[in-house]
Amino acid sequence: MIDSLTPIFYASVAMFCFSLGEMVYLLYFITVREILDQGKRLTIKEVITPFSGLLILMTVCHLGVYGCEAALCVFDEPTIYNGIKTTQNFFLTAAEVAYIFYSYLRAEPILDQVFPKLDKPVSILVKLSPTVFGSQWLLYALAGIPFIDPQIPKTLILSSKYLSIFNGVVFLAFDVLCLVTFLFYIRSTTVDEAAATDEHFLIISRHGVASVIACIIALVFYVLNVVANVNKFFVFIFLTLLYLILFRMKVMLRRDKIRKSQRRASRIEYAAVVSVGGGAGTAGGARRASSPTQDSSSKHQSLSVRAK
């Protein structure tokens, strides 16, 4: 074990505690705000929806990454260190795949509007991402196994590095595509003010731009850490910021849904009031229209009696 702890240890513990708080609030928001407050039954199916499930997975992965980073600052025995490092890489890989799926699910309706021809190729890429990114981690994990031929682990590590570069390019290209898609949508709503604007898509686009920028900055600091040994703390900061942006998107989309439901209920109530009021007015008008006729008829009958 390491005798003296580095600042990165305390930073990792702080980020772990912060992510734990995020997890608690996320579960509260899902179970209470989105399920119980809406009169729904609390079931696993309601909690683990595609969007909520991916956010929960990303939070668990962040907890794993920060926990492993703290452990790496404590243990220096090669076997334990390599095991922790392999586990941390697994959490990073799972977080990357979860982020890609989450981003695509949110961006897909907008991507279909802005770049309809790219929707199918991107969907195929997203479906292949667990295999592609998982292969990188698998090669790294296999390199830790003691082979008879010492050249095999070196080959596996080298292959993992090359695949890591390829995955990084793919990941960056996916982020840039999402960024361009969101910017195009926001620009189209700004230029064409007469066009019908869906606040739901605007919320996704604005938060999508912010999350992509945070992700790219985190990726840049990760590369700088590998190449120039820049402190990992900056990577942690922007990873946490990325998650906060995605979570805020979820909250804002929920509020937008509630506002739309309230507007719909108000319109229905207003239509019902107008309908009832209109009916009463029609009946009153009919009575008022018939009154002169009845008075005239009564007067005519009275005159006839007198004449007799």
PDB file of C-alpha atoms in Angstrom:
ATOM      1  CA  MET A   1       0.000   0.000   0.000  1.00  0.00           C
ATOM      2  CA  ILE A   2       1.026   3.607  -0.588  1.00  0.00           C
ATOM      3  CA  ASP A   3       2.017   5.489   2.562  1.00  0.00           C
ATOM      4  CA  SER A   4       1.123   9.047   1.503  1.00  0.00           C
ATOM      5  CA  LEU A   5      -2.077   9.915  -0.341  1.00  0.00           C
ATOM      6  CA  THR A   6      -2.020  12.309  -3.294  1.00  0.00           C
ATOM      7  CA  PRO A   7      -4.465  15.173  -3.949  1.00  0.00           C
ATOM      8  CA  ILE A   8      -6.074  13.077  -6.697  1.00  0.00           C
ATOM      9  CA  PHE A   9      -7.181  10.619  -3.987  1.00  0.00           C
ATOM     10  CA  TYR A  10      -9.130  13.298  -2.112  1.00  0.00           C
ATOM     11  CA  ALA A  11     -10.502  14.637  -5.388  1.00  0.00           C
ATOM     12  CA  SER A  12     -11.674  11.134  -6.339  1.00  0.00           C
ATOM     13  CA  VAL A  13     -13.354  10.627  -2.956  1.00  0.00           C
ATOM     14  CA  ALA A  14     -15.061  14.036  -3.268  1.00  0.00           C
ATOM     15  CA  MET A  15     -16.332  13.212  -6.785  1.00  0.00           C
ATOM     16  CA  PHE A  16     -17.474   9.783  -5.577  1.00  0.00           C
ATOM     17  CA  CYS A  17     -19.517  11.366  -2.772  1.00  0.00           C
ATOM     18  CA  PHE A  18     -20.924  13.967  -5.164  1.00  0.00           C
ATOM     19  CA  SER A  19     -21.925  11.246  -7.662  1.00  0.00           C
ATOM     20  CA  LEU A  20     -23.525   9.274  -4.846  1.00  0.00           C
ATOM     21  CA  GLY A  21     -25.649  12.319  -4.043  1.00  0.00           C
ATOM     22  CA  GLU A  22     -26.562  12.569  -7.735  1.00  0.00           C
ATOM     23  CA  MET A  23     -27.652   8.933  -7.710  1.00  0.00           C
ATOM     24  CA  VAL A  24     -29.861   9.435  -4.636  1.00  0.00           C
ATOM     25  CA  TYR A  25     -31.545  12.514  -6.137  1.00  0.00           C
ATOM     26  CA  LEU A  26     -31.960  10.823  -9.531  1.00  0.00           C
ATOM     27  CA  LEU A  27     -33.716   7.842  -7.935  1.00  0.00           C
ATOM     28  CA  TYR A  28     -35.887  10.236  -5.901  1.00  0.00           C
ATOM     29  CA  PHE A  29     -36.830  12.219  -9.004  1.00  0.00           C
ATOM     30  CA  ILE A  30     -37.704   9.081 -10.971  1.00  0.00           C
ATOM     31  CA  THR A  31     -39.665   7.284  -8.252  1.00  0.00           C
ATOM     32  CA  VAL A  32     -41.446  10.263  -6.678  1.00  0.00           C
ATOM     33  CA  ARG A  33     -41.757  12.957  -9.363  1.00  0.00           C
ATOM     34  CA  GLU A  34     -42.188  10.806 -12.444  1.00  0.00           C
ATOM     35  CA  ILE A  35     -44.055   7.811 -11.006  1.00  0.00           C
ATOM     36  CA  LEU A  36     -45.779   8.294  -7.634  1.00  0.00           C
ATOM     37  CA  ASP A  37     -46.807  11.939  -8.189  1.00  0.00           C
ATOM     38  CA  GLN A  38     -48.409  10.876 -11.484  1.00  0.00           C
ATOM     39  CA  GLY A  39     -50.481   8.174  -9.818  1.00  0.00           C
ATOM     40  CA  LYS A  40     -48.520   5.323 -11.372  1.00  0.00           C
ATOM     41  CA  ARG A  41     -47.510   2.073  -9.707  1.00  0.00           C
ATOM     42  CA  LEU A  42     -43.894   1.836  -8.581  1.00  0.00           C
ATOM     43  CA  THR A  43     -42.491  -1.055 -10.617  1.00  0.00           C
ATOM     44  CA  ILE A  44     -39.093  -1.902 -12.067  1.00  0.00           C
ATOM     45  CA  LYS A  45     -40.519  -1.373 -15.559  1.00  0.00           C
ATOM     46  CA  GLU A  46     -41.559   2.186 -14.671  1.00  0.00           C
ATOM     47  CA  VAL A  47     -38.201   2.987 -13.058  1.00  0.00           C
ATOM     48  CA  ILE A  48     -35.901   1.417 -15.662  1.00  0.00           C
ATOM     49  CA  THR A  49     -37.175   3.140 -18.796  1.00  0.00           C
ATOM     50  CA  PRO A  50     -34.676   3.548 -21.675  1.00  0.00           C
ATOM     51  CA  PHE A  51     -33.771   7.116 -20.679  1.00  0.00           C
ATOM     52  CA  SER A  52     -33.863   6.682 -16.899  1.00  0.00           C
ATOM     53  CA  GLY A  53     -32.061   3.336 -17.083  1.00  0.00           C
ATOM     54  CA  LEU A  54     -29.209   4.809 -19.134  1.00  0.00           C
ATOM     55  CA  LEU A  55     -28.865   7.767 -16.752  1.00  0.00           C
ATOM     56  CA  ILE A  56     -28.737   5.386 -13.790  1.00  0.00           C
ATOM     57  CA  LEU A  57     -26.122   3.279 -15.591  1.00  0.00           C
ATOM     58  CA  MET A  58     -23.981   6.349 -16.301  1.00  0.00           C
ATOM     59  CA  THR A  59     -24.160   7.374 -12.649  1.00  0.00           C
ATOM     60  CA  VAL A  60     -23.151   3.884 -11.488  1.00  0.00           C
ATOM     61  CA  CYS A  61     -20.234   3.981 -13.938  1.00  0.00           C
ATOM     62  CA  HIS A  62     -19.117   7.380 -12.604  1.00  0.00           C
ATOM     63  CA  LEU A  63     -19.205   5.967  -9.073  1.00  0.00           C
ATOM     64  CA  GLY A  64     -17.107   3.029 -10.269  1.00  0.00           C
ATOM     65  CA  VAL A  65     -14.574   5.237 -12.065  1.00  0.00           C
ATOM     66  CA  TYR A  66     -14.084   7.562  -9.074  1.00  0.00           C
ATOM     67  CA  GLY A  67     -13.988   4.674  -6.592  1.00  0.00           C
ATOM     68  CA  CYS A  68     -11.365   2.842  -8.651  1.00  0.00           C
ATOM     69  CA  GLU A  69      -9.318   6.015  -9.022  1.00  0.00           C
ATOM     70  CA  ALA A  70      -9.253   6.439  -5.250  1.00  0.00           C
ATOM     71  CA  ALA A  71      -8.251   2.787  -4.864  1.00  0.00           C
ATOM     72  CA  LEU A  72      -5.415   3.219  -7.380  1.00  0.00           C
ATOM     73  CA  CYS A  73      -3.980   5.913  -5.117  1.00  0.00           C
ATOM     74  CA  VAL A  74      -3.932   3.442  -2.205  1.00  0.00           C
ATOM     75  CA  PHE A  75      -2.758   0.140  -3.690  1.00  0.00           C
ATOM     76  CA  ASP A  76       0.506  -0.228  -5.579  1.00  0.00           C
ATOM     77  CA  GLU A  77       0.889  -4.032  -5.603  1.00  0.00           C
ATOM     78  CA  PRO A  78       0.996  -4.939  -9.348  1.00  0.00           C
ATOM     79  CA  THR A  79      -1.712  -7.624  -9.352  1.00  0.00           C
ATOM     80  CA  ILE A  80      -4.186  -5.571  -7.316  1.00  0.00           C
ATOM     81  CA  TYR A  81      -3.328  -2.381  -9.211  1.00  0.00           C
ATOM     82  CA  ASN A  82      -3.887  -4.027 -12.615  1.00  0.00           C
ATOM     83  CA  GLY A  83      -7.166  -5.544 -11.418  1.00  0.00           C
ATOM     84  CA  ILE A  84      -8.441  -2.162 -10.262  1.00  0.00           C
ATOM     85  CA  LYS A  85      -7.275  -0.522 -13.492  1.00  0.00           C
ATOM     86  CA  THR A  86      -9.092  -3.162 -15.553  1.00  0.00           C
ATOM     87  CA  THR A  87     -12.260  -2.620 -13.517  1.00  0.00           C
ATOM     88  CA  GLN A  88     -12.000   1.145 -13.985  1.00  0.00           C
ATOM     89  CA  ASN A  89     -11.632   0.710 -17.742  1.00  0.00           C
ATOM     90  CA  PHE A  90     -14.750  -1.446 -17.727  1.00  0.00           C
ATOM     91  CA  PHE A  91     -16.720   1.344 -16.040  1.00  0.00           C
ATOM     92  CA  LEU A  92     -15.346   3.877 -18.534  1.00  0.00           C
ATOM     93  CA  THR A  93     -16.326   1.656 -21.474  1.00  0.00           C
ATOM     94  CA  ALA A  94     -19.838   1.103 -20.098  1.00  0.00           C
ATOM     95  CA  ALA A  95     -20.226   4.848 -19.506  1.00  0.00           C
ATOM     96  CA  GLU A  96     -19.172   5.611 -23.096  1.00  0.00           C
ATOM     97  CA  VAL A  97     -21.656   3.117 -24.540  1.00  0.00           C
ATOM     98  CA  ALA A  98     -24.464   4.366 -22.272  1.00  0.00           C
ATOM     99  CA  TYR A  99     -23.715   7.953 -23.304  1.00  0.00           C
ATOM    100  CA  ILE A 100     -23.825   7.041 -27.007  1.00  0.00           C
ATOM    101  CA  PHE A 101     -27.182   5.254 -26.636  1.00  0.00           C
ATOM    102  CA  TYR A 102     -28.660   8.041 -24.507  1.00  0.00           C
ATOM    103  CA  SER A 103     -27.490  10.774 -26.886  1.00  0.00           C
ATOM    104  CA  TYR A 104     -28.819   8.915 -29.908  1.00  0.00           C
ATOM    105  CA  LEU A 105     -32.238   8.247 -28.348  1.00  0.00           C
ATOM    106  CA  ARG A 106     -32.595  11.948 -27.560  1.00  0.00           C
ATOM    107  CA  ALA A 107     -31.175  13.199 -30.866  1.00  0.00           C
ATOM    108  CA  GLU A 108     -32.774  10.661 -33.231  1.00  0.00           C
ATOM    109  CA  PRO A 109     -36.051  12.592 -33.902  1.00  0.00           C
ATOM    110  CA  ILE A 110     -34.049  15.769 -34.583  1.00  0.00           C
ATOM    111  CA  LEU A 111     -31.436  13.911 -36.653  1.00  0.00           C
ATOM    112  CA  ASP A 112     -34.246  12.465 -38.761  1.00  0.00           C
ATOM    113  CA  GLN A 113     -35.443  16.022 -39.501  1.00  0.00           C
ATOM    114  CA  VAL A 114     -32.059  17.640 -40.134  1.00  0.00           C
ATOM    115  CA  PHE A 115     -30.071  14.784 -41.755  1.00  0.00           C
ATOM    116  CA  PRO A 116     -32.595  12.071 -42.677  1.00  0.00           C
ATOM    117  CA  LYS A 117     -30.087  10.136 -44.831  1.00  0.00           C
ATOM    118  CA  LEU A 118     -27.698   9.738 -41.891  1.00  0.00           C
ATOM    119  CA  ASP A 119     -30.266   8.313 -39.490  1.00  0.00           C
ATOM    120  CA  LYS A 120     -29.912   4.670 -40.551  1.00  0.00           C
ATOM    121  CA  PRO A 121     -26.060   4.561 -40.686  1.00  0.00           C
ATOM    122  CA  VAL A 122     -25.862   6.248 -37.275  1.00  0.00           C
ATOM    123  CA  SER A 123     -28.377   3.792 -35.794  1.00  0.00           C
ATOM    124  CA  ILE A 124     -26.224   0.888 -37.047  1.00  0.00           C
ATOM    125  CA  LEU A 125     -23.126   2.494 -35.520  1.00  0.00           C
ATOM    126  CA  VAL A 126     -24.924   2.902 -32.191  1.00  0.00           C
ATOM    127  CA  LYS A 127     -26.015  -0.749 -32.173  1.00  0.00           C
ATOM    128  CA  LEU A 128     -22.440  -1.855 -32.884  1.00  0.00           C
ATOM    129  CA  SER A 129     -20.919   0.400 -30.198  1.00  0.00           C
ATOM    130  CA  PRO A 130     -21.119  -2.181 -27.351  1.00  0.00           C
ATOM    131  CA  THR A 131     -19.152  -4.679 -29.481  1.00  0.00           C
ATOM    132  CA  VAL A 132     -16.605  -2.150 -30.745  1.00  0.00           C
ATOM    133  CA  PHE A 133     -15.956  -0.448 -27.402  1.00  0.00           C
ATOM    134  CA  GLY A 134     -16.254  -3.705 -25.478  1.00  0.00           C
ATOM    135  CA  SER A 135     -13.553  -5.288 -27.657  1.00  0.00           C
ATOM    136  CA  GLN A 136     -11.108  -2.595 -26.592  1.00  0.00           C
ATOM    137  CA  TRP A 137     -11.714  -3.382 -22.921  1.00  0.00           C
ATOM    138  CA  LEU A 138     -11.582  -7.142 -23.524  1.00  0.00           C
ATOM    139  CA  LEU A 139      -8.146  -6.887 -25.162  1.00  0.00           C
ATOM    140  CA  TYR A 140      -6.892  -4.826 -22.234  1.00  0.00           C
ATOM    141  CA  ALA A 141      -8.301  -7.327 -19.734  1.00  0.00           C
ATOM    142  CA  LEU A 142      -6.785 -10.323 -21.553  1.00  0.00           C
ATOM    143  CA  ALA A 143      -3.379  -8.622 -21.505  1.00  0.00           C
ATOM    144  CA  GLY A 144      -3.383  -8.970 -17.723  1.00  0.00           C
ATOM    145  CA  ILE A 145      -3.510 -12.759 -17.914  1.00  0.00           C
ATOM    146  CA  PRO A 146      -0.076 -14.412 -17.456  1.00  0.00           C
ATOM    147  CA  PHE A 147       0.638 -16.107 -20.799  1.00  0.00           C
ATOM    148  CA  ILE A 148       3.500 -18.504 -21.438  1.00  0.00           C
ATOM    149  CA  ASP A 149       4.613 -16.369 -24.360  1.00  0.00           C
ATOM    150  CA  PRO A 150       5.411 -12.874 -22.998  1.00  0.00           C
ATOM    151  CA  GLN A 151       4.856 -11.408 -26.454  1.00  0.00           C
ATOM    152  CA  ILE A 152       1.094 -12.093 -26.334  1.00  0.00           C
ATOM    153  CA  PRO A 153       0.280  -9.505 -23.615  1.00  0.00           C
ATOM    154  CA  LYS A 154       2.333  -6.884 -25.478  1.00  0.00           C
ATOM    155  CA  THR A 155       0.431  -7.616 -28.688  1.00  0.00           C
ATOM    156  CA  LEU A 156      -2.912  -7.424 -26.864  1.00  0.00           C
ATOM    157  CA  ILE A 157      -2.022  -4.092 -25.244  1.00  0.00           C
ATOM    158  CA  LEU A 158      -0.835  -2.671 -28.571  1.00  0.00           C
ATOM    159  CA  SER A 159      -4.045  -3.860 -30.272  1.00  0.00           C
ATOM    160  CA  SER A 160      -6.078  -2.323 -27.461  1.00  0.00           C
ATOM    161  CA  LYS A 161      -4.290   1.018 -27.950  1.00  0.00           C
ATOM    162  CA  TYR A 162      -4.926   1.031 -31.705  1.00  0.00           C
ATOM    163  CA  LEU A 163      -8.572   0.139 -31.133  1.00  0.00           C
ATOM    164  CA  SER A 164      -8.739   2.858 -28.493  1.00  0.00           C
ATOM    165  CA  ILE A 165      -7.580   5.422 -31.068  1.00  0.00           C
ATOM    166  CA  PHE A 166     -10.191   4.187 -33.548  1.00  0.00           C
ATOM    167  CA  ASN A 167     -12.934   4.295 -30.904  1.00  0.00           C
ATOM    168  CA  GLY A 168     -11.851   7.787 -29.916  1.00  0.00           C
ATOM    169  CA  VAL A 169     -12.217   8.975 -33.507  1.00  0.00           C
ATOM    170  CA  VAL A 170     -15.650   7.331 -33.791  1.00  0.00           C
ATOM    171  CA  PHE A 171     -16.737   8.796 -30.456  1.00  0.00           C
ATOM    172  CA  LEU A 172     -15.571  12.266 -31.479  1.00  0.00           C
ATOM    173  CA  ALA A 173     -17.277  11.997 -34.891  1.00  0.00           C
ATOM    174  CA  PHE A 174     -20.525  10.972 -33.186  1.00  0.00           C
ATOM    175  CA  ASP A 175     -20.289  13.950 -30.817  1.00  0.00           C
ATOM    176  CA  VAL A 176     -19.584  16.367 -33.675  1.00  0.00           C
ATOM    177  CA  LEU A 177     -22.553  15.008 -35.648  1.00  0.00           C
ATOM    178  CA  CYS A 178     -24.839  15.480 -32.631  1.00  0.00           C
ATOM    179  CA  LEU A 179     -23.460  18.984 -32.104  1.00  0.00           C
ATOM    180  CA  VAL A 180     -24.046  19.991 -35.738  1.00  0.00           C
ATOM    181  CA  THR A 181     -27.531  18.458 -35.680  1.00  0.00           C
ATOM    182  CA  PHE A 182     -28.544  20.368 -32.562  1.00  0.00           C
ATOM    183  CA  LEU A 183     -27.081  23.643 -33.848  1.00  0.00           C
ATOM    184  CA  PHE A 184     -28.875  23.269 -37.183  1.00  0.00           C
ATOM    185  CA  TYR A 185     -32.189  22.696 -35.418  1.00  0.00           C
ATOM    186  CA  ILE A 186     -31.724  25.690 -33.090  1.00  0.00           C
ATOM    187  CA  ARG A 187     -30.727  27.884 -36.063  1.00  0.00           C
ATOM    188  CA  SER A 188     -33.730  26.739 -38.103  1.00  0.00           C
ATOM    189  CA  THR A 189     -36.119  27.740 -35.306  1.00  0.00           C
ATOM    190  CA  THR A 190     -34.371  31.103 -34.945  1.00  0.00           C
ATOM    191  CA  VAL A 191     -34.374  31.951 -38.666  1.00  0.00           C
ATOM    192  CA  ASP A 192     -37.879  30.717 -39.462  1.00  0.00           C
ATOM    193  CA  GLU A 193     -39.925  32.319 -36.708  1.00  0.00           C
ATOM    194  CA  ALA A 194     -43.175  31.459 -38.484  1.00  0.00           C
ATOM    195  CA  ALA A 195     -42.450  27.741 -38.290  1.00  0.00           C
ATOM    196  CA  ALA A 196     -44.048  25.702 -35.509  1.00  0.00           C
ATOM    197  CA  THR A 197     -41.488  25.229 -32.739  1.00  0.00           C
ATOM    198  CA  ASP A 198     -41.556  22.212 -30.463  1.00  0.00           C
ATOM    199  CA  GLU A 199     -40.218  23.239 -27.058  1.00  0.00           C
ATOM    200  CA  HIS A 200     -39.435  19.566 -26.382  1.00  0.00           C
ATOM    201  CA  PHE A 201     -36.903  19.460 -29.220  1.00  0.00           C
ATOM    202  CA  LEU A 202     -35.490  22.875 -28.319  1.00  0.00           C
ATOM    203  CA  ILE A 203     -34.766  21.680 -24.770  1.00  0.00           C
ATOM    204  CA  ILE A 204     -33.029  18.592 -26.143  1.00  0.00           C
ATOM    205  CA  SER A 205     -31.020  20.656 -28.647  1.00  0.00           C
ATOM    206  CA  ARG A 206     -29.835  23.280 -26.164  1.00  0.00           C
ATOM    207  CA  HIS A 207     -28.822  20.747 -23.547  1.00  0.00           C
ATOM    208  CA  GLY A 208     -27.404  18.525 -26.284  1.00  0.00           C
ATOM    209  CA  VAL A 209     -25.045  21.280 -27.405  1.00  0.00           C
ATOM    210  CA  ALA A 210     -23.857  21.857 -23.834  1.00  0.00           C
ATOM    211  CA  SER A 211     -23.387  18.128 -23.129  1.00  0.00           C
ATOM    212  CA  VAL A 212     -21.418  17.542 -26.351  1.00  0.00           C
ATOM    213  CA  ILE A 213     -19.097  20.460 -25.575  1.00  0.00           C
ATOM    214  CA  ALA A 214     -18.518  19.124 -22.038  1.00  0.00           C
ATOM    215  CA  CYS A 215     -17.853  15.640 -23.437  1.00  0.00           C
ATOM    216  CA  ILE A 216     -15.355  16.905 -26.018  1.00  0.00           C
ATOM    217  CA  ILE A 217     -13.493  18.941 -23.376  1.00  0.00           C
ATOM    218  CA  ALA A 218     -13.355  15.869 -21.106  1.00  0.00           C
ATOM    219  CA  LEU A 219     -12.006  13.840 -24.035  1.00  0.00           C
ATOM    220  CA  VAL A 220      -9.330  16.478 -24.713  1.00  0.00           C
ATOM    221  CA  PHE A 221      -8.196  16.437 -21.076  1.00  0.00           C
ATOM    222  CA  TYR A 222      -8.163  12.639 -21.122  1.00  0.00           C
ATOM    223  CA  VAL A 223      -5.820  12.676 -24.129  1.00  0.00           C
ATOM    224  CA  LEU A 224      -3.663  15.327 -22.443  1.00  0.00           C
ATOM    225  CA  ASN A 225      -3.490  13.122 -19.358  1.00  0.00           C
ATOM    226  CA  VAL A 226      -2.244  10.190 -21.431  1.00  0.00           C
ATOM    227  CA  VAL A 227       0.170  12.245 -23.553  1.00  0.00           C
ATOM    228  CA  ALA A 228       1.356  15.014 -21.209  1.00  0.00           C
ATOM    229  CA  ASN A 229       0.319  13.640 -17.788  1.00  0.00           C
ATOM    230  CA  VAL A 230      -2.168  16.473 -17.181  1.00  0.00           C
ATOM    231  CA  ASN A 231      -4.107  16.028 -13.928  1.00  0.00           C
ATOM    232  CA  LYS A 232      -7.106  13.690 -14.229  1.00  0.00           C
ATOM    233  CA  PHE A 233      -9.143  15.992 -12.008  1.00  0.00           C
ATOM    234  CA  PHE A 234     -10.132  18.068 -15.056  1.00  0.00           C
ATOM    235  CA  VAL A 235     -11.513  14.944 -16.727  1.00  0.00           C
ATOM    236  CA  PHE A 236     -13.565  14.215 -13.615  1.00  0.00           C
ATOM    237  CA  ILE A 237     -14.952  17.747 -13.493  1.00  0.00           C
ATOM    238  CA  PHE A 238     -16.230  17.702 -17.068  1.00  0.00           C
ATOM    239  CA  LEU A 239     -17.559  14.129 -16.797  1.00  0.00           C
ATOM    240  CA  THR A 240     -19.599  15.214 -13.778  1.00  0.00           C
ATOM    241  CA  LEU A 241     -20.695  18.381 -15.590  1.00  0.00           C
ATOM    242  CA  LEU A 242     -21.778  16.237 -18.548  1.00  0.00           C
ATOM    243  CA  TYR A 243     -23.961  14.111 -16.309  1.00  0.00           C
ATOM    244  CA  LEU A 244     -25.472  17.184 -14.617  1.00  0.00           C
ATOM    245  CA  ILE A 245     -26.406  18.623 -18.016  1.00  0.00           C
ATOM    246  CA  LEU A 246     -28.106  15.370 -19.056  1.00  0.00           C
ATOM    247  CA  PHE A 247     -29.954  15.188 -15.754  1.00  0.00           C
ATOM    248  CA  ARG A 248     -31.073  18.812 -16.069  1.00  0.00           C
ATOM    249  CA  MET A 249     -32.362  17.983 -19.545  1.00  0.00           C
ATOM    250  CA  LYS A 250     -34.483  15.240 -18.004  1.00  0.00           C
ATOM    251  CA  VAL A 251     -35.893  17.645 -15.398  1.00  0.00           C
ATOM    252  CA  MET A 252     -36.668  20.342 -17.979  1.00  0.00           C
ATOM    253  CA  LEU A 253     -38.364  17.832 -20.298  1.00  0.00           C
ATOM    254  CA  ARG A 254     -40.494  16.713 -17.378  1.00  0.00           C
ATOM    255  CA  ARG A 255     -41.521  20.297 -16.634  1.00  0.00           C
ATOM    256  CA  ASP A 256     -42.333  20.873 -20.302  1.00  0.00           C
ATOM    257  CA  LYS A 257     -44.537  17.779 -20.298  1.00  0.00           C
ATOM    258  CA  ILE A 258     -46.383  19.017 -17.208  1.00  0.00           C
ATOM    259  CA  ARG A 259     -46.893  22.474 -18.766  1.00  0.00           C
ATOM    260  CA  LYS A 260     -48.303  20.920 -21.926  1.00  0.00           C
ATOM    261  CA  SER A 261     -50.667  18.736 -19.877  1.00  0.00           C
ATOM    262  CA  GLN A 262     -51.855  21.787 -17.922  1.00  0.00           C
ATOM    263  CA  ARG A 263     -52.428  23.756 -21.130  1.00  0.00           C
ATOM    264  CA  ARG A 264     -54.350  20.844 -22.625  1.00  0.00           C
ATOM    265  CA  ALA A 265     -56.500  20.553 -19.501  1.00  0.00           C
ATOM    266  CA  SER A 266     -57.142  24.313 -19.533  1.00  0.00           C
ATOM    267  CA  ARG A 267     -58.214  24.219 -23.177  1.00  0.00           C
ATOM    268  CA  ILE A 268     -60.577  21.319 -22.508  1.00  0.00           C
ATOM    269  CA  GLU A 269     -62.049  23.120 -19.485  1.00  0.00           C
ATOM    270  CA  TYR A 270     -62.421  26.353 -21.458  1.00  0.00           C
ATOM    271  CA  ALA A 271     -64.094  24.523 -24.338  1.00  0.00           C
ATOM    272  CA  ALA A 272     -66.523  22.902 -21.902  1.00  0.00           C
ATOM    273  CA  VAL A 273     -67.385  26.265 -20.307  1.00  0.00           C
ATOM    274  CA  VAL A 274     -67.886  27.894 -23.711  1.00  0.00           C
ATOM    275  CA  SER A 275     -70.038  24.984 -24.815  1.00  0.00           C
ATOM    276  CA  VAL A 276     -72.276  25.213 -21.746  1.00  0.00           C
ATOM    277  CA  GLY A 277     -72.417  29.006 -21.938  1.00  0.00           C
ATOM    278  CA  GLY A 278     -73.245  28.887 -25.625  1.00  0.00           C
ATOM    279  CA  GLY A 279     -76.071  26.428 -25.013  1.00  0.00           C
ATOM    280  CA  ALA A 280     -77.567  28.595 -22.294  1.00  0.00           C
ATOM    281  CA  GLY A 281     -77.280  31.650 -24.496  1.00  0.00           C
ATOM    282  CA  THR A 282     -79.035  29.855 -27.339  1.00  0.00           C
ATOM    283  CA  ALA A 283     -81.868  28.762 -25.074  1.00  0.00           C
ATOM    284  CA  GLY A 284     -82.225  32.273 -23.655  1.00  0.00           C
ATOM    285  CA  GLY A 285     -82.244  33.683 -27.148  1.00  0.00           C
ATOM    286  CA  ALA A 286     -84.962  31.247 -28.143  1.00  0.00           C
ATOM    287  CA  ARG A 287     -87.051  32.233 -25.137  1.00  0.00           C
ATOM    288  CA  ARG A 288     -86.538  35.912 -25.907  1.00  0.00           C
ATOM    289  CA  ALA A 289     -87.439  35.330 -29.550  1.00  0.00           C
ATOM    290  CA  SER A 290     -90.614  33.470 -28.633  1.00  0.00           C
ATOM    291  CA  SER A 291     -91.788  36.024 -26.046  1.00  0.00           C
ATOM    292  CA  PRO A 292     -93.077  38.656 -28.525  1.00  0.00           C
ATOM    293  CA  THR A 293     -95.014  35.972 -30.379  1.00  0.00           C
ATOM    294  CA  GLN A 294     -96.601  34.708 -27.177  1.00  0.00           C
ATOM    295  CA  ASP A 295     -97.509  38.260 -26.066  1.00  0.00           C
ATOM    296  CA  SER A 296     -98.995  38.982 -29.458  1.00  0.00           C
ATOM    297  CA  SER A 297    -100.998  35.769 -29.334  1.00  0.00           C
ATOM    298  CA  SER A 298    -102.337  36.564 -25.843  1.00  0.00           C
ATOM    299  CA  LYS A 299    -103.333  40.060 -26.861  1.00  0.00           C
ATOM    300  CA  HIS A 300    -105.082  38.674 -29.971  1.00  0.00           C
ATOM    301  CA  GLN A 301    -107.039  36.156 -27.855  1.00  0.00           C
ATOM    302  CA  SER A 302    -108.064  38.936 -25.419  1.00  0.00           C
ATOM    303  CA  LEU A 303    -109.312  41.140 -28.217  1.00  0.00           C
ATOM    304  CA  SER A 304    -111.293  38.260 -29.696  1.00  0.00           C
ATOM    305  CA  VAL A 305    -113.062  37.636 -26.368  1.00  0.00           C
ATOM    306  CA  ARG A 306    -113.954  41.287 -26.011  1.00  0.00           C
ATOM    307  CA  ALA A 307    -115.275  41.367 -29.565  1.00  0.00           C
ATOM    308  CA  LYS A 308    -117.576  38.497 -28.745  1.00  0.00           C
TER     309      LYS A 308
END
